[in-house]
Each structure stands twice: as structure tokens, then as C-alpha cells.
mmCIF file with all atom_site columns, C-alpha atoms in Angstrom:
data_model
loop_
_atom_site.group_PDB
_atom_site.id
_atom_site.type_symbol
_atom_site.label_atom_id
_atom_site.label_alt_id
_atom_site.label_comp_id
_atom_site.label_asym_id
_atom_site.label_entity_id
_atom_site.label_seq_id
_atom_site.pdbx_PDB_ins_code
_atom_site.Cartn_x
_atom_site.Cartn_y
_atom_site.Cartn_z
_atom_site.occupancy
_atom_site.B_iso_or_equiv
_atom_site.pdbx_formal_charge
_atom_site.auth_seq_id
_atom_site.auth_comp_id
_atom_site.auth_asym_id
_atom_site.auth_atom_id
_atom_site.pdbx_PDB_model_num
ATOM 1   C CA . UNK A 1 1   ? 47.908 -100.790 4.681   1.00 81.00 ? 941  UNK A CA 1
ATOM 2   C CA . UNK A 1 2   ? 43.875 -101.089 3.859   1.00 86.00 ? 942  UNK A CA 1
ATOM 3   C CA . UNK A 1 3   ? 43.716 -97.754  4.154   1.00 90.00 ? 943  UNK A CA 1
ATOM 4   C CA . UNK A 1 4   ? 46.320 -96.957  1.387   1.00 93.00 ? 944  UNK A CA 1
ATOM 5   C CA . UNK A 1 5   ? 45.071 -99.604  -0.615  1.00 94.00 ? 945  UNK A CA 1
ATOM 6   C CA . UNK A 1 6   ? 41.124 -97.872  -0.267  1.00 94.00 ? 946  UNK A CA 1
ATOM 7   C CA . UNK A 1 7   ? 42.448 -94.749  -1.212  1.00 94.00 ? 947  UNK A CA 1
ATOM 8   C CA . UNK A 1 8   ? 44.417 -96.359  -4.278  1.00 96.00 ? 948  UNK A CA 1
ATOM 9   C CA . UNK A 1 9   ? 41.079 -97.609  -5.645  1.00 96.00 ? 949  UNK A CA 1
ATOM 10  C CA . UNK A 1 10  ? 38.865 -94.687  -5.115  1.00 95.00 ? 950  UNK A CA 1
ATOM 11  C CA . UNK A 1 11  ? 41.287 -92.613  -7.304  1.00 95.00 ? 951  UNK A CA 1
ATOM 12  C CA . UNK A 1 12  ? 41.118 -95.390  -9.771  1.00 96.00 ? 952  UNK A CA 1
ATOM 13  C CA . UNK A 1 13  ? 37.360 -96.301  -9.211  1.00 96.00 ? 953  UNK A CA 1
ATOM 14  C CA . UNK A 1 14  ? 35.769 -92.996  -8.369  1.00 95.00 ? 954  UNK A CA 1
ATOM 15  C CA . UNK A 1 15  ? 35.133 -89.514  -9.559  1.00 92.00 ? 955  UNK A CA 1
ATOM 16  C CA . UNK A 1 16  ? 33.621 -86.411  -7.989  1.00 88.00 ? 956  UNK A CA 1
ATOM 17  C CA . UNK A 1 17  ? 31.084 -84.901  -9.897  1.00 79.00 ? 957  UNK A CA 1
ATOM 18  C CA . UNK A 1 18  ? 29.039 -81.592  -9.421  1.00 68.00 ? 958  UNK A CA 1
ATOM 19  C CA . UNK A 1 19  ? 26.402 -83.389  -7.111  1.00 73.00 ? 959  UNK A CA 1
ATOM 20  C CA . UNK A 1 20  ? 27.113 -86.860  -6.702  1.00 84.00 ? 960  UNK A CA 1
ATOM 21  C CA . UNK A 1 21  ? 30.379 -89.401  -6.808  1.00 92.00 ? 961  UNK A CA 1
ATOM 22  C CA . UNK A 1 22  ? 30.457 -91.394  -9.783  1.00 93.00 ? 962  UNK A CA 1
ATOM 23  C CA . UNK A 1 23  ? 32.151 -95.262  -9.322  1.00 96.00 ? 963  UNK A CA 1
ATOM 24  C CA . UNK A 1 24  ? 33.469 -97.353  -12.721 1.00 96.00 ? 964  UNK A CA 1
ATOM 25  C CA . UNK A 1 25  ? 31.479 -100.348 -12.068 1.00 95.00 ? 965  UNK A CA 1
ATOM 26  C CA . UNK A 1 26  ? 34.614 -102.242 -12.734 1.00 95.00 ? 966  UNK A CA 1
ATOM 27  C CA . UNK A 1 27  ? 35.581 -101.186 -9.168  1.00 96.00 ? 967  UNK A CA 1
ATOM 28  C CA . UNK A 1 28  ? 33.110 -103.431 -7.301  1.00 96.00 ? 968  UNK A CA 1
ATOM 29  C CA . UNK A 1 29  ? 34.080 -107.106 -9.235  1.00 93.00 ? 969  UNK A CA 1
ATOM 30  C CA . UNK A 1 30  ? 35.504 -109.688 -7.050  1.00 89.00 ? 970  UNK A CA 1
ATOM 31  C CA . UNK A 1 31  ? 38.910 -108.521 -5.989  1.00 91.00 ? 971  UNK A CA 1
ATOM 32  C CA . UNK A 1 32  ? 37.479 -105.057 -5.185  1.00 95.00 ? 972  UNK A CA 1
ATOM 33  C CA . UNK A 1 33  ? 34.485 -105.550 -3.760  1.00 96.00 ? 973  UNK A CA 1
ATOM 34  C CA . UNK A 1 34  ? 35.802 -105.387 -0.407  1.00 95.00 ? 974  UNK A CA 1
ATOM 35  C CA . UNK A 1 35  ? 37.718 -102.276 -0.886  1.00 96.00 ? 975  UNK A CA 1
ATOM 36  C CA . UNK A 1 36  ? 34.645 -100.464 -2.065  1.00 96.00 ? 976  UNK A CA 1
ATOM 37  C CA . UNK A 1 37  ? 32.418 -101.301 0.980   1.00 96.00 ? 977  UNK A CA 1
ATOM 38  C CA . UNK A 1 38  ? 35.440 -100.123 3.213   1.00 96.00 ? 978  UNK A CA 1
ATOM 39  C CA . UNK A 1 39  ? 35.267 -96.425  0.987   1.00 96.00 ? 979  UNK A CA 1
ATOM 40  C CA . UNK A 1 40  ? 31.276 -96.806  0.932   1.00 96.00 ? 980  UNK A CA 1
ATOM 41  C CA . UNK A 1 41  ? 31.308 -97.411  4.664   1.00 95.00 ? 981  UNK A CA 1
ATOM 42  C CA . UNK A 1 42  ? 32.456 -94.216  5.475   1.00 93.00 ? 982  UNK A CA 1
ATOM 43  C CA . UNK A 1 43  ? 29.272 -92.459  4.839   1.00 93.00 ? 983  UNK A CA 1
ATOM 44  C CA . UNK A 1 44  ? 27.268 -94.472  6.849   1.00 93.00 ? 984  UNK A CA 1
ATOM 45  C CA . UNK A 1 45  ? 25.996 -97.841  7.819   1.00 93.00 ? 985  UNK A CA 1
ATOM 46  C CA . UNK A 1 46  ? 26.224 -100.238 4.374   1.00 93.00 ? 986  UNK A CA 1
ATOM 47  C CA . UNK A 1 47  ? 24.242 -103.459 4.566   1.00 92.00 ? 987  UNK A CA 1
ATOM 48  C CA . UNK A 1 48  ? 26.233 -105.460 2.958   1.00 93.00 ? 988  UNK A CA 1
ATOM 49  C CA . UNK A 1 49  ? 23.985 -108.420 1.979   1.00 93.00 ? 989  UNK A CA 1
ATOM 50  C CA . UNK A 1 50  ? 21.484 -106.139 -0.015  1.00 92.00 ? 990  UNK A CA 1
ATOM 51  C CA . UNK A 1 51  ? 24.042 -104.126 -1.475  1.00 94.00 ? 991  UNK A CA 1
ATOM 52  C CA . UNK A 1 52  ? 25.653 -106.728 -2.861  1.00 94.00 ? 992  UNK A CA 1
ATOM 53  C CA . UNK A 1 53  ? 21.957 -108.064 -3.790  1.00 93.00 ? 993  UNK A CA 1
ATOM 54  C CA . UNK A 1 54  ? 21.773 -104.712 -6.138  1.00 93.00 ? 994  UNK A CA 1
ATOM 55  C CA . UNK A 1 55  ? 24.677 -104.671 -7.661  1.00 93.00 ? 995  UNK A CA 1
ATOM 56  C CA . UNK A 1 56  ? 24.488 -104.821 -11.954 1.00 85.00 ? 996  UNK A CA 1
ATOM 57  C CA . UNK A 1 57  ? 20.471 -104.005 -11.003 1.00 88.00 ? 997  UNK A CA 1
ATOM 58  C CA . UNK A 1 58  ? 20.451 -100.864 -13.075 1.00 84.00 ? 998  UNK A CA 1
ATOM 59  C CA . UNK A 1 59  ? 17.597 -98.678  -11.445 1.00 82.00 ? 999  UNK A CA 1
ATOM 60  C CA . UNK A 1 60  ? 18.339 -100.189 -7.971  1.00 88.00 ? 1000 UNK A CA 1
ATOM 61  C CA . UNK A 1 61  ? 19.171 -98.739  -5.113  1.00 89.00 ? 1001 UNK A CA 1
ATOM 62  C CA . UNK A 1 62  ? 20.519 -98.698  -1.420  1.00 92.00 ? 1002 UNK A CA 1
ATOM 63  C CA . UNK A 1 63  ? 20.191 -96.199  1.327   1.00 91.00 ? 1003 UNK A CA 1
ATOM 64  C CA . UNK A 1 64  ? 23.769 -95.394  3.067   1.00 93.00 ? 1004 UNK A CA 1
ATOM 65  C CA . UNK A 1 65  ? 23.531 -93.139  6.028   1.00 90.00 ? 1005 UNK A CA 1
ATOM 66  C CA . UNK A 1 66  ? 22.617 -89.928  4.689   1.00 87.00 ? 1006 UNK A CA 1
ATOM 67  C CA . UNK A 1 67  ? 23.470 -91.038  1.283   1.00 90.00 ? 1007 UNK A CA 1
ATOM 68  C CA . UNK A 1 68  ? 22.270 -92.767  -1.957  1.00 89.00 ? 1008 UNK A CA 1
ATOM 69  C CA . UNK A 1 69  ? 23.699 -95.214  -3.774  1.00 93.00 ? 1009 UNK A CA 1
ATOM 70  C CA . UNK A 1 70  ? 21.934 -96.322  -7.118  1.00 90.00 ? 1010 UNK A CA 1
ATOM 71  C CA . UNK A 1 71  ? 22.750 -98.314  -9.708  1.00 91.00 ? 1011 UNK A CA 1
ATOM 72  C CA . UNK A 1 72  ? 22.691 -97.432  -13.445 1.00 86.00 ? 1012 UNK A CA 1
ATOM 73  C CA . UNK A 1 73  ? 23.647 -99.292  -16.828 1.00 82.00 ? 1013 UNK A CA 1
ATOM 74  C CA . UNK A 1 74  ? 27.369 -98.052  -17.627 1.00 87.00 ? 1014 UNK A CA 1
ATOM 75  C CA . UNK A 1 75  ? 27.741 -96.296  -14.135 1.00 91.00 ? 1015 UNK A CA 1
ATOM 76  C CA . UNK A 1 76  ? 27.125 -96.646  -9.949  1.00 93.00 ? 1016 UNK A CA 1
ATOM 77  C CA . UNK A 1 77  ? 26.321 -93.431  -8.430  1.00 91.00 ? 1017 UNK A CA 1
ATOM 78  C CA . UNK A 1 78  ? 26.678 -92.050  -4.306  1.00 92.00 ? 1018 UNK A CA 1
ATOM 79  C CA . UNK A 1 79  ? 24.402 -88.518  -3.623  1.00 86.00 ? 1019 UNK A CA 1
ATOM 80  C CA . UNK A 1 80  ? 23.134 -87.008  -0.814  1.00 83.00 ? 1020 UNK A CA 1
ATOM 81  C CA . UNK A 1 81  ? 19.719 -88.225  -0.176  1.00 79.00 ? 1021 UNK A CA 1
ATOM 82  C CA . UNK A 1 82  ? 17.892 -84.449  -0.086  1.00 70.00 ? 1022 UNK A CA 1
ATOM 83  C CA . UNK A 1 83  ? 14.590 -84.229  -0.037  1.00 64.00 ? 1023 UNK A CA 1
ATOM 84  C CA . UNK A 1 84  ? 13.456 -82.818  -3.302  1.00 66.00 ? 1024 UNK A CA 1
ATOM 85  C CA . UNK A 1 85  ? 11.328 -79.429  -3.369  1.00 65.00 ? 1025 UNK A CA 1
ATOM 86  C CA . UNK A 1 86  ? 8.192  -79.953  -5.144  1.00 70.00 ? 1026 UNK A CA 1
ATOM 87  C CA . UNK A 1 87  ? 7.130  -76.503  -4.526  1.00 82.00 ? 1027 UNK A CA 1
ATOM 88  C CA . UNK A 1 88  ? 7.964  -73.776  -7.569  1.00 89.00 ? 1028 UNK A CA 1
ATOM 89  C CA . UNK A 1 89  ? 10.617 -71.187  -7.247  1.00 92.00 ? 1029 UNK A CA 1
ATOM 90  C CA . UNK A 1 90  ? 9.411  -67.493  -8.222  1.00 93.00 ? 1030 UNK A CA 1
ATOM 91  C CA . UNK A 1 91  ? 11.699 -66.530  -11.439 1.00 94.00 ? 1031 UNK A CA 1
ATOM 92  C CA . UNK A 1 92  ? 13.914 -63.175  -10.590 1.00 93.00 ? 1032 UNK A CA 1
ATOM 93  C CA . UNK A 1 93  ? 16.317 -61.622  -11.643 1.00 94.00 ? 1033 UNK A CA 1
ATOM 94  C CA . UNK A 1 94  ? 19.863 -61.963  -10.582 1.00 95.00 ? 1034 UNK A CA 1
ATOM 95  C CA . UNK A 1 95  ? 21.300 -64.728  -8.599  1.00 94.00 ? 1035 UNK A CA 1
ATOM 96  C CA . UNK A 1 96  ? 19.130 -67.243  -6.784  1.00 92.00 ? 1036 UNK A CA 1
ATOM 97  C CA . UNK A 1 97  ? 19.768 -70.732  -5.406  1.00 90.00 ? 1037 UNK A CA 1
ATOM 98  C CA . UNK A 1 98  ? 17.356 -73.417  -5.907  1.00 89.00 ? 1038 UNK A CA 1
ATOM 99  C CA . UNK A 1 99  ? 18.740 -76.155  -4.057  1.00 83.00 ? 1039 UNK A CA 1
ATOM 100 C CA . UNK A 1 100 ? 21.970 -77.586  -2.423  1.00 74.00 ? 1040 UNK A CA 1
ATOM 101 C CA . UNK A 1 101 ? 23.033 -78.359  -6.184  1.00 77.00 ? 1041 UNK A CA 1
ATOM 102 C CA . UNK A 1 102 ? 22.053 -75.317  -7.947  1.00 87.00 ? 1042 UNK A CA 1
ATOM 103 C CA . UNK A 1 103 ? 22.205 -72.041  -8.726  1.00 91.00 ? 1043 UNK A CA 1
ATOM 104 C CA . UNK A 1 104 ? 21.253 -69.473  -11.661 1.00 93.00 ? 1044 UNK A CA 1
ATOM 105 C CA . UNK A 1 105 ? 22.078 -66.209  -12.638 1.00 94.00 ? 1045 UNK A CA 1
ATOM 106 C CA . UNK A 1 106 ? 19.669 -64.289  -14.758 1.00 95.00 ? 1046 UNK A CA 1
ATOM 107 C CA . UNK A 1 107 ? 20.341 -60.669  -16.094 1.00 95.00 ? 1047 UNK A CA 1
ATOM 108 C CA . UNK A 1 108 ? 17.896 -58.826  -18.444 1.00 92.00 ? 1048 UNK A CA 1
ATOM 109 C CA . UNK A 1 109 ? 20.270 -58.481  -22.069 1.00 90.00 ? 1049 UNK A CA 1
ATOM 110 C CA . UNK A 1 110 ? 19.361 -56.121  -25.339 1.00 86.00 ? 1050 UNK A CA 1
ATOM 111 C CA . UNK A 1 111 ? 21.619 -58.151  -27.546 1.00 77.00 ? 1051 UNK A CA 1
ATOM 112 C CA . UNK A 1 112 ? 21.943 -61.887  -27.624 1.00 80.00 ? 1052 UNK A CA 1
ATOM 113 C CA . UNK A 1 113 ? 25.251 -63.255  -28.291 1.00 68.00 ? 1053 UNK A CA 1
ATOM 114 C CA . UNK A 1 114 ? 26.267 -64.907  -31.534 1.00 61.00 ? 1054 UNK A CA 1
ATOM 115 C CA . UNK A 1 115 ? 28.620 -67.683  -30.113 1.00 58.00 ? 1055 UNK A CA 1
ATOM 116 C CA . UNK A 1 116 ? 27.510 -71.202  -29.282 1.00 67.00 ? 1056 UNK A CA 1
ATOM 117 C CA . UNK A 1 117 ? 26.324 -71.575  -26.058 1.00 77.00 ? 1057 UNK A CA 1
ATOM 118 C CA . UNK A 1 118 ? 26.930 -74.112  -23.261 1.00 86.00 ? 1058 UNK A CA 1
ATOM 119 C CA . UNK A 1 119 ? 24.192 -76.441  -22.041 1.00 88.00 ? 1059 UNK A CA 1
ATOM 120 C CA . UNK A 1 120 ? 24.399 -74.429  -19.097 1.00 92.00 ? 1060 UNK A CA 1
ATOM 121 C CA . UNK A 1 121 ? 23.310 -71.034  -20.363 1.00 93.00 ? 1061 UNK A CA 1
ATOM 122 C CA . UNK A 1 122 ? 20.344 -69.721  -22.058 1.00 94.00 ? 1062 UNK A CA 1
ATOM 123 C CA . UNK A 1 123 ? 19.484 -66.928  -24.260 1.00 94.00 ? 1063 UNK A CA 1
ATOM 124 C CA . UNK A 1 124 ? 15.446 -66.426  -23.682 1.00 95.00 ? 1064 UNK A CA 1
ATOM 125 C CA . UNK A 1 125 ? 13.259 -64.091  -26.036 1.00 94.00 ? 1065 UNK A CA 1
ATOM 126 C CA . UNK A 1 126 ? 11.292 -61.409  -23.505 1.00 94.00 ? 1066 UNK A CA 1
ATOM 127 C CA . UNK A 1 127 ? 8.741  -60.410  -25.451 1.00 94.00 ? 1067 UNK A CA 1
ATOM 128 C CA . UNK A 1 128 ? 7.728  -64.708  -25.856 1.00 95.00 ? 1068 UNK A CA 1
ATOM 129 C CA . UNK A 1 129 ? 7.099  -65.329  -22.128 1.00 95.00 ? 1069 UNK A CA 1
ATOM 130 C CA . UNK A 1 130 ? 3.501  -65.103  -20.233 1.00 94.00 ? 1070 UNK A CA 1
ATOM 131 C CA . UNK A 1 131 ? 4.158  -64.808  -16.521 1.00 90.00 ? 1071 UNK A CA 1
ATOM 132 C CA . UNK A 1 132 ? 4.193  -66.532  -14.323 1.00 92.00 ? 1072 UNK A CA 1
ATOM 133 C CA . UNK A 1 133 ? 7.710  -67.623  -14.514 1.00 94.00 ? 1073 UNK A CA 1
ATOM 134 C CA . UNK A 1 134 ? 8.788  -70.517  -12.378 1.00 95.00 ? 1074 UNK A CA 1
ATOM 135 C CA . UNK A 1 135 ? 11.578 -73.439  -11.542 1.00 96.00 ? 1075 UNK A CA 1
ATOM 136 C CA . UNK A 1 136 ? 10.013 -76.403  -11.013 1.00 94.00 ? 1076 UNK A CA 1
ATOM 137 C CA . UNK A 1 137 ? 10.853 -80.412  -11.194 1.00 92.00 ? 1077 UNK A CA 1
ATOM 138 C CA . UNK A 1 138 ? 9.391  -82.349  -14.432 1.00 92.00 ? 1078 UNK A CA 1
ATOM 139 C CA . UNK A 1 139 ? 5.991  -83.892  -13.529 1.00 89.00 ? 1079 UNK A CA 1
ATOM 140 C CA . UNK A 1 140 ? 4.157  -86.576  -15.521 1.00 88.00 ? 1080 UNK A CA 1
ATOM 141 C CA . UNK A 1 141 ? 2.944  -85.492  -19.065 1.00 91.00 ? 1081 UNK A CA 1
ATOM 142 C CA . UNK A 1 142 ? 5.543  -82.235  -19.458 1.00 95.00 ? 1082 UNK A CA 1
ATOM 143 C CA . UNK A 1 143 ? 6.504  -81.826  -23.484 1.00 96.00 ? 1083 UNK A CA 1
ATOM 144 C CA . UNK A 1 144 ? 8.292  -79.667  -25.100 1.00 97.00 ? 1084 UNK A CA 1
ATOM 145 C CA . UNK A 1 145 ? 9.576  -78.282  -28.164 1.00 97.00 ? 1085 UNK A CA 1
ATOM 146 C CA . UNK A 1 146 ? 13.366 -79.269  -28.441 1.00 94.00 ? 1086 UNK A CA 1
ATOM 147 C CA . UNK A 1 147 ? 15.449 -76.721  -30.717 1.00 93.00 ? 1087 UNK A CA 1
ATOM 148 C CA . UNK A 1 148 ? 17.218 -78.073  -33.441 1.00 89.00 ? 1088 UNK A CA 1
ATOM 149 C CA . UNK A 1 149 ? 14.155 -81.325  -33.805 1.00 90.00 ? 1089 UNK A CA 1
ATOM 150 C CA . UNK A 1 150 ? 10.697 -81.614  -35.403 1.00 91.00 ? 1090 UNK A CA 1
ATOM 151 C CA . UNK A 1 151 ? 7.729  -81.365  -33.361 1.00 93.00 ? 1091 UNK A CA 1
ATOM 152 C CA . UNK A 1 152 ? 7.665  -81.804  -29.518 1.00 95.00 ? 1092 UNK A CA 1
ATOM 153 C CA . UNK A 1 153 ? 8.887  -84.520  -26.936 1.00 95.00 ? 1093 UNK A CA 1
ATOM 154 C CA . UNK A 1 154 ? 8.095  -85.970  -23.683 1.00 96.00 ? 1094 UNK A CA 1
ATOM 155 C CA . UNK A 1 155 ? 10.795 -84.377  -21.845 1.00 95.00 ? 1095 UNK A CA 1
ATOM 156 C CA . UNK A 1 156 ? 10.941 -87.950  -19.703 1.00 92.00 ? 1096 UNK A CA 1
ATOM 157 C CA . UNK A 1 157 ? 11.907 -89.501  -23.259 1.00 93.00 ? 1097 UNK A CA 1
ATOM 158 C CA . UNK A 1 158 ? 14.145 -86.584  -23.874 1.00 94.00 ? 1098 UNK A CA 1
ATOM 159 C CA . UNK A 1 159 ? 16.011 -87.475  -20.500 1.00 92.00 ? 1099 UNK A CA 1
ATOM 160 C CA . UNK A 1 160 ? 16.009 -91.269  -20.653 1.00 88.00 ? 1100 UNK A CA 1
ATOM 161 C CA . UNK A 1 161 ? 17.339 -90.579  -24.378 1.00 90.00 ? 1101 UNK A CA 1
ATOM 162 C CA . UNK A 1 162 ? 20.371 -89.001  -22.794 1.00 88.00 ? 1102 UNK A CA 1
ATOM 163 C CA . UNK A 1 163 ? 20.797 -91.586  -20.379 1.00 83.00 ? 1103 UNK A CA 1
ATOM 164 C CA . UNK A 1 164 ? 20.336 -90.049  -16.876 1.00 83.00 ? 1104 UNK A CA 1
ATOM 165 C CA . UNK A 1 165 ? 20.280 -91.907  -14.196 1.00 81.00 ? 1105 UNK A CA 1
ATOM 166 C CA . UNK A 1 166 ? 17.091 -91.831  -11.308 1.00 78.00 ? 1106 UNK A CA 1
ATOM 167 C CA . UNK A 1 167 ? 18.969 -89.247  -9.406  1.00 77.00 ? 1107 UNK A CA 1
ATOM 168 C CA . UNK A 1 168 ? 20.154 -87.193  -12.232 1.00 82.00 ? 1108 UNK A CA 1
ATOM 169 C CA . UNK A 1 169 ? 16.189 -87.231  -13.583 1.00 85.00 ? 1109 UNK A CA 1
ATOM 170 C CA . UNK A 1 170 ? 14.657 -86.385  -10.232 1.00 81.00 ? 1110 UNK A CA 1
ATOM 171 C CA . UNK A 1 171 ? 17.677 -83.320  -9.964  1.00 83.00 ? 1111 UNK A CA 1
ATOM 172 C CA . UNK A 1 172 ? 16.603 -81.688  -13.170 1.00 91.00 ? 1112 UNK A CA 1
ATOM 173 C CA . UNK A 1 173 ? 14.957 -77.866  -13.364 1.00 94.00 ? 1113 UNK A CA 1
ATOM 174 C CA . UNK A 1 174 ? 12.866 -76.466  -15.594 1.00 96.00 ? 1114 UNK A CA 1
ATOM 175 C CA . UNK A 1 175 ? 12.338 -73.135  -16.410 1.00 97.00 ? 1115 UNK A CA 1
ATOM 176 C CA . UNK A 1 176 ? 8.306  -72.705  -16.989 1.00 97.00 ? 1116 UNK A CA 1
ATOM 177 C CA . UNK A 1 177 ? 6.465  -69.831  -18.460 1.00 96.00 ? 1117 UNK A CA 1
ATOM 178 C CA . UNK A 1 178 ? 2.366  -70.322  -17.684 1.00 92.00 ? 1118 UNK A CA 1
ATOM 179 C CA . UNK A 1 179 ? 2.027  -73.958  -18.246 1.00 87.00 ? 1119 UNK A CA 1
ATOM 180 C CA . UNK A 1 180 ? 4.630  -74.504  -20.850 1.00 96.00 ? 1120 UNK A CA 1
ATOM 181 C CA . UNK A 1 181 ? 8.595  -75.419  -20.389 1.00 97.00 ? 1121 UNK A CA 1
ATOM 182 C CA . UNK A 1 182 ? 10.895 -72.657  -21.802 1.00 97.00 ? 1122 UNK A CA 1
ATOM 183 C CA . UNK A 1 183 ? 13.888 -74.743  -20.742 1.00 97.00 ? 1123 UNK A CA 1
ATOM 184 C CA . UNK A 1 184 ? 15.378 -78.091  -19.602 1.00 96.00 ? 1124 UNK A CA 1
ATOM 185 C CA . UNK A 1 185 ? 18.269 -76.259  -17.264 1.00 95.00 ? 1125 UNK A CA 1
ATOM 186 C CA . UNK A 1 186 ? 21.444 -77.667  -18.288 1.00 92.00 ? 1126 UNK A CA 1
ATOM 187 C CA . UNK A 1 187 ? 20.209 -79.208  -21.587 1.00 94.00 ? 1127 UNK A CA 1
ATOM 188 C CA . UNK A 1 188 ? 18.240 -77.801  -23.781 1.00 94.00 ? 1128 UNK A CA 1
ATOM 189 C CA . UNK A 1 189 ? 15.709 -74.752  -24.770 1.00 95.00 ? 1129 UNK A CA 1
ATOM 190 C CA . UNK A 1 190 ? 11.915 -74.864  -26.264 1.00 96.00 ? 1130 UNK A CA 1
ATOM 191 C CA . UNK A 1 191 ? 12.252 -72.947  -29.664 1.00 95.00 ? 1131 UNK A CA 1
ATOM 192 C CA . UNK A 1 192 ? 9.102  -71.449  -29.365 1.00 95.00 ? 1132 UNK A CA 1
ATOM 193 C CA . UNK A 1 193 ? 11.127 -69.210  -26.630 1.00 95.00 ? 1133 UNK A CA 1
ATOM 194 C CA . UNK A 1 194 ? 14.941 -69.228  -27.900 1.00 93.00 ? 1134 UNK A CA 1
ATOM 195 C CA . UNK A 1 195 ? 15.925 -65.451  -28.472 1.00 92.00 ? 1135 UNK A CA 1
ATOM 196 C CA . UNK A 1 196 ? 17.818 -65.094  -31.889 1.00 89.00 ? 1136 UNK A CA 1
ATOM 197 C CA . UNK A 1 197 ? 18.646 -61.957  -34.010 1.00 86.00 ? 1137 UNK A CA 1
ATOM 198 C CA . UNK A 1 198 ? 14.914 -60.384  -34.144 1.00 89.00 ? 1138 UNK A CA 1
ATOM 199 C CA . UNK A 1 199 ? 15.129 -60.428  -30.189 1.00 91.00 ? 1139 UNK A CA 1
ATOM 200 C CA . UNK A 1 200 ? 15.062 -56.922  -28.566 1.00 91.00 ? 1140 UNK A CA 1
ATOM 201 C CA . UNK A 1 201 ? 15.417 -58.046  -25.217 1.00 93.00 ? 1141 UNK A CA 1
ATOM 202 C CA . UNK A 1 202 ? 16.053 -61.491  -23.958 1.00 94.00 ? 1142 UNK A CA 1
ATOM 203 C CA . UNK A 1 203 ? 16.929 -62.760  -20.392 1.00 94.00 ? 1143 UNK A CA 1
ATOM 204 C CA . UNK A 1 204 ? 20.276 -64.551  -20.361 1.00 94.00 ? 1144 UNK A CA 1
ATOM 205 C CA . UNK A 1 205 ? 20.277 -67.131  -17.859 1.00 95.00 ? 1145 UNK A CA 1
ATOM 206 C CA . UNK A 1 206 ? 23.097 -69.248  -16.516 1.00 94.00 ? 1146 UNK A CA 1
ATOM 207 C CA . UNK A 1 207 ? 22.717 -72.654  -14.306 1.00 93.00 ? 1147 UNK A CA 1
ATOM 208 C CA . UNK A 1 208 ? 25.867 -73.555  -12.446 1.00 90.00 ? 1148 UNK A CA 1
ATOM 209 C CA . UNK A 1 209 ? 26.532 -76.467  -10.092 1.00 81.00 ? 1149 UNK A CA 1
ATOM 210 C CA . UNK A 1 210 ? 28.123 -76.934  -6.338  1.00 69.00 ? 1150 UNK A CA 1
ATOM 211 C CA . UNK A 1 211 ? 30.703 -79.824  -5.935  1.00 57.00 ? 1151 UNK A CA 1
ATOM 212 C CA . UNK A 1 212 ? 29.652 -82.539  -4.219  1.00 52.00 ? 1152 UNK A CA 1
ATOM 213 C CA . UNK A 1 213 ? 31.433 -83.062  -1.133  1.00 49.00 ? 1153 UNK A CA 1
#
């Protein structure tokens, strides 16, 4: 009977995103509380006096086996606990996985397409880019030159103004030509290296995301 009454609140309670589970914080008030150790449980050991300590502690958060659970304003959030590669990743073309989350696709494109694109894609002017190319993690101090704003931004301002989460931040990839950033995968581009309709060649890049499981 627990058991159908766990599964009952992790449909209500839970969702499975790209690289994480994400938990309504509403799920883990008195009442529930119980029901979401039982589901948390099952991914490792769960101390259950700190865990309760860091509950409504946005920016907290608790080890769980393999796992991490961290807390975060609106949301609560379960990931694998991978170590993250600090090394850069050559840029190439075609398909090449950066880590257990990620993947792009790059192919070398003579005309850029007109429609909207998603977050996910890229259209990248050639002809702007000084090698070398790399994917690399934001480090302290990285700017750039959002398209579609004034001036440049602290990309760490850029992501704490869209509300991501420690594990979402630490998750991101940038695109980097010589020292500068040519594109927050997933987000957004640097104007100084969006193609448009003077572009002759352009790499068109595409980020897409395993499910977490």
C-alpha cells in the first residue's frame, strides 16, 4: 500500500527532466514528507536529519548515494553527482558528446536559415571566429555580448537572471573562440559572432540533451 501511495506522489510531485528530476516543493510539507524520503531513498542512503535540516534552504544541498539533491527558490532538484570536466573539448565538426548530458551536432552551412531558432541551435558566422575553438565550463570573469541587449554581461549575471539553479549553472557549455564566448549552449549567442544575411558560410550547431534516468 506505501508503495502505491509513493508512486501516486512522485507522478504528482516529480518530473523527469533532460538531466536531473525536478520535485514541486509542495511535495515535501508535512503529510508528504515521509513519502518523499521513501522515493528519495531509493537512490541511496538519505540522512534524514540533515535533509530535513535543508529543506526551503535555497542553494543547499545533500549528497544521496550517487546522487544530488539541492535545493532552489521555486524548485528541489535530484542529479547525478558527475564529476564535472574542467578540461576543454576540441571544436569539430559533426557529432561529438561532451558529457553524460550532452551532445552537439555541428555541420559547416552556406546559407543561414531565416526562421527563429531554438535556444538549442546556433547559426555562427565563419569568417568571425579565431581558432582555437573550444567547449568549456564558465569560469570567473567570462562576459559576453548578449544578442538582442546593449553592451556586454557577466554571463554568471546572465544565468542567475534566468534563474538556474547550482547544478543547472555548473552543467552549462560554452562555445569559445580564442578567449572570447561565441555562445551560451542552450541560451543564447554573442552578436559579435551571430551569422545573418551577409554570412557566406556559417557553422550551424545544435546542442541536444540525454534523459535523465
Amino acid at each position: 500500500e506505501k508503495e502505491d501511495r509513493v508512486e501516486k506522489w512522485t507522478s504528482q510531485y516529480s518530473q523527469i527532466k533532460p538531466n536531473c528530476i525536478e520535485f514541486d516543493p509542495a511535495g515535501f510539507e508535512d503529510g508528504r514528507l515521509d513519502l518523499a524520503i521513501a522515493f528519495l531513498r531509493k537512490f541511496g542512503k538519505l540522512d534524514v536529519d540533515s535533509f530535513k535540516n535543508i529543506l526551503k534552504k535555497s542553494g543547499k544541498y545533500i549528497l544521496i548515494g550517487q546522487h544530488r539533491f539541492e535545493v532552489c527558490t521555486s524548485k528541489y532538484l535530484l542529479a547525478e553527482n558527475a564529476p564535472i570536466n574542467f578540461r576543454p573539448i576540441d571544436f569539430e565538426l559533426g557529432e561529438k558528446t561532451l558529457d553524460s548530458n550532452f551532445k552537439v551536432n555541428c555541420s559547416m552551412e552556406t546559407k543561414v536559415g531565416s526562421e527563429e531558432l531554438d535556444p538549442m541551435m546556433a547559426y555562427i558566422d565563419l569568417d568571425k571566429l579565431v581558432k582555437p575553438l573550444y567547449w568549456r565550463h564558465p569560469q570567473n570573469g567570462d562576459r559576453f555580448f548578449p544578442i538582442g541587449m546593449k553592451g556586454s554581461k557577466k554571463i554568471s549575471d546572465y544565468l542567475n537572471e534566468k534563474g538556474l539553479s547550482l547544478l543547472e549553472k555548473k552543467n552549462i557549455w560554452l562555445l569559445t573562440s580564442a578567449d572570447s564566448v561565441v555562445w551560451i549552449a542552450g541560451y543564447r549567442i554573442d552578436r559579435r559572432f551571430a551569422a545573418n544575411d551577409q554570412t557566406s558560410k556559417a557553422y550551424f550547431v545544435r546542442l541536444t540533451q540525454e534523459v535523465f534516468q
